[in-house]
């Protein structure tokens, strides 16, 4: 019997624990989590902020027979020589295999007055990462009228939409020239800002926040160019930095994240790292699909199972989960700048905030952004992920419904649940094995257990003729 210690009871740590327990039920698995809660689905926090699912549905199922995690306990050191982890209360946990799943910490930009000299965040500011942060934002939203979201990335915009849905006046302050600049081209960013304006969110782009306005009680932000943005509280969403503290202090190789190989092994023997804290081939992902895929492979590797070829990376594919905003983006949406041979297919309808841009190179989709009508996202992402040749008639990429005999059936290799990487074939198989509803399918395949955006597609597959 081996002792496995997992530091971090988040989405990746929970998945490693579940997999290790399934593969080796006789092994002793201990999960240590700094947050006081059971493991929960962090991806759904923005839905919770928008007043959608209740906290119960956020909780990730804990397998029978696996000892309850040590919640509310922080690991403070790794003793490599003694093969133990030290907790804040002085307890030591021995391990034969150690997994670091410590996630990431929000980045706090250098805005005067945001952090006090003794290191405390302004009382009217919240850096959005945890369930407790989410509850604090919801509490501020119930007592204040105007919110500022600092950061116009995916998470910031989902938070802004959620706050607007609660009836608040919302301002997004974004330092870069357009929203979601890592996923969108400037045209898509502008179209998205237009769609958000209609939903009650004002976007300030190219706007450097310089200082907090107001002392004990926030009144807004002052920008570097002197403009004032009004707001009674601030949600900080300026990205997250992998939490490498424990690993670095123990002498493991770290760069942006804890450096791992294709089997998620760190530089120290029998120590693995997965999820947002890990850096693989120079990339720290910060998304659930890579975190779960890494968790699966690490669990195989550390239980001496078959990890296959290992983790080879994840393709960038993004979907905004916000009511009234349909947005999907994948790959390099500005590839034509570096590659003059790239073709761009473009359709937009500004009055309806529809903006679609597909970049094709060598008969293959290398990037796409679909705003306002993400219907082509399914077939496009399949072409993008598999690298298959596109149809001769390019219009079919933008308007798949034009194809003769076009129908809704998903090809078997279509990835229906992106978070858990579940194909249409796997869902059809679980149906033929007796799955009757999405809960059955979730138990068998994990489909729908991430962002939940695939629920209707799974329901369709369960009822297709
Ligand atoms: C609001 C929000 C919305 C998101 N939406 C999406 C989305 O739509 N799609 C998507 O792909 N991704 C999304 N993400 C990102 C996704 O949640 C992460 O990629 C995923 O949670 C990574 O899992 P993880 O286990 O590596 O990290 P986490 O889930 O952050 O878990 C890490 C855990 O480790 C604990 N920990 C850290 N240090 C210690 C220590 N020393 N001792 C004990 N415990 C420790 C932390 O407290 C935390 O609970 C979102 C993130 C947020 C915050």
CSV table of N, CA, C and O in Angstrom, one decimal, residues 22 28 40 53 148 168 178 182-183 207 209 219 222 260 271 277 310 312 332 348 359 361 394-395 411 458:
chain,number,residue,atom,x,y,z
A,22,UNK,N,-10.1,5.2,-7.6
A,22,UNK,CA,-10.7,4.2,-8.4
A,22,UNK,C,-9.7,3.1,-8.9
A,22,UNK,O,-10.0,2.0,-9.0
A,28,UNK,N,-3.7,4.6,0.4
A,28,UNK,CA,-4.1,5.7,1.4
A,28,UNK,C,-4.0,7.0,0.7
A,28,UNK,O,-2.9,7.4,0.3
A,40,UNK,N,-15.3,22.1,-5.1
A,40,UNK,CA,-16.4,22.6,-5.8
A,40,UNK,C,-16.0,22.9,-7.3
A,40,UNK,O,-14.8,23.0,-7.5
A,53,UNK,N,-27.0,28.8,-10.6
A,53,UNK,CA,-27.2,27.6,-9.7
A,53,UNK,C,-26.9,27.9,-8.3
A,53,UNK,O,-26.2,28.8,-8.0
A,148,UNK,N,-17.4,48.2,-10.5
A,148,UNK,CA,-16.4,48.3,-11.6
A,148,UNK,C,-15.7,46.9,-11.6
A,148,UNK,O,-15.4,46.3,-10.6
A,168,UNK,N,-27.2,46.0,-11.5
A,168,UNK,CA,-26.2,47.0,-11.2
A,168,UNK,C,-25.8,47.8,-12.4
A,168,UNK,O,-25.8,47.2,-13.5
A,178,UNK,N,-8.4,46.4,-26.8
A,178,UNK,CA,-9.8,45.8,-27.0
A,178,UNK,C,-10.0,44.6,-26.0
A,178,UNK,O,-9.0,44.1,-25.4
A,182,UNK,N,-6.5,38.3,-25.9
A,182,UNK,CA,-5.7,37.1,-26.1
A,182,UNK,C,-6.5,36.1,-27.0
A,182,UNK,O,-6.0,35.2,-27.6
A,183,UNK,N,-7.8,36.3,-27.0
A,183,UNK,CA,-8.7,35.4,-27.8
A,183,UNK,C,-9.3,36.1,-29.1
A,183,UNK,O,-9.7,35.4,-30.0
A,207,UNK,N,-7.6,51.6,-21.0
A,207,UNK,CA,-7.8,52.4,-19.8
A,207,UNK,C,-6.9,51.9,-18.7
A,207,UNK,O,-7.1,50.8,-18.2
A,209,UNK,N,-5.9,51.8,-15.0
A,209,UNK,CA,-6.4,52.3,-13.6
A,209,UNK,C,-5.2,52.8,-12.9
A,209,UNK,O,-4.2,52.1,-12.8
A,219,UNK,N,-15.3,55.2,-4.2
A,219,UNK,CA,-16.3,56.0,-5.1
A,219,UNK,C,-15.9,55.7,-6.6
A,219,UNK,O,-16.6,56.3,-7.4
A,222,UNK,N,-9.6,56.3,-10.6
A,222,UNK,CA,-9.1,57.4,-11.5
A,222,UNK,C,-8.1,56.7,-12.5
A,222,UNK,O,-7.3,55.9,-12.1
A,260,UNK,N,6.7,20.7,-15.3
A,260,UNK,CA,6.4,19.2,-15.4
A,260,UNK,C,6.7,18.7,-16.8
A,260,UNK,O,6.7,19.4,-17.8
A,271,UNK,N,7.1,13.3,-7.2
A,271,UNK,CA,6.3,14.5,-7.0
A,271,UNK,C,5.8,15.0,-8.3
A,271,UNK,O,6.5,15.2,-9.3
A,277,UNK,N,-1.4,25.2,-11.4
A,277,UNK,CA,-0.1,25.5,-10.9
A,277,UNK,C,1.0,25.0,-11.8
A,277,UNK,O,2.2,25.3,-11.6
A,310,UNK,N,1.1,10.3,-22.7
A,310,UNK,CA,1.3,11.4,-21.8
A,310,UNK,C,0.5,12.7,-22.3
A,310,UNK,O,-0.3,12.6,-23.3
A,312,UNK,N,0.1,16.1,-24.1
A,312,UNK,CA,0.9,16.8,-25.2
A,312,UNK,C,0.5,18.2,-25.4
A,312,UNK,O,0.9,18.9,-26.3
A,332,UNK,N,-5.6,30.9,-33.4
A,332,UNK,CA,-5.1,32.2,-33.7
A,332,UNK,C,-6.0,33.0,-34.7
A,332,UNK,O,-6.0,32.7,-35.8
A,348,UNK,N,-20.3,40.0,-40.8
A,348,UNK,CA,-20.7,40.7,-39.6
A,348,UNK,C,-22.0,41.4,-39.9
A,348,UNK,O,-22.3,41.8,-41.0
A,359,UNK,N,-10.2,32.1,-39.8
A,359,UNK,CA,-8.9,32.1,-40.5
A,359,UNK,C,-8.5,30.7,-40.9
A,359,UNK,O,-8.5,29.8,-40.1
A,361,UNK,N,-5.8,28.3,-43.2
A,361,UNK,CA,-4.4,28.3,-43.8
A,361,UNK,C,-4.2,26.8,-44.3
A,361,UNK,O,-4.4,25.9,-43.5
A,394,UNK,N,-16.5,27.6,-49.1
A,394,UNK,CA,-16.1,28.2,-47.8
A,394,UNK,C,-17.3,28.7,-47.0
A,394,UNK,O,-17.3,28.8,-45.8
A,395,UNK,N,-18.4,29.0,-47.7
A,395,UNK,CA,-19.6,29.6,-47.1
A,395,UNK,C,-20.1,28.6,-46.0
A,395,UNK,O,-20.7,29.0,-45.0
A,411,UNK,N,-21.2,14.1,-35.6
A,411,UNK,CA,-20.4,13.0,-36.0
A,411,UNK,C,-19.8,12.4,-34.7
A,411,UNK,O,-19.7,13.0,-33.7
A,458,UNK,N,-26.0,17.2,-25.0
A,458,UNK,CA,-26.1,15.8,-24.5
A,458,UNK,C,-27.5,15.3,-24.5
A,458,UNK,O,-27.8,14.2,-24.9
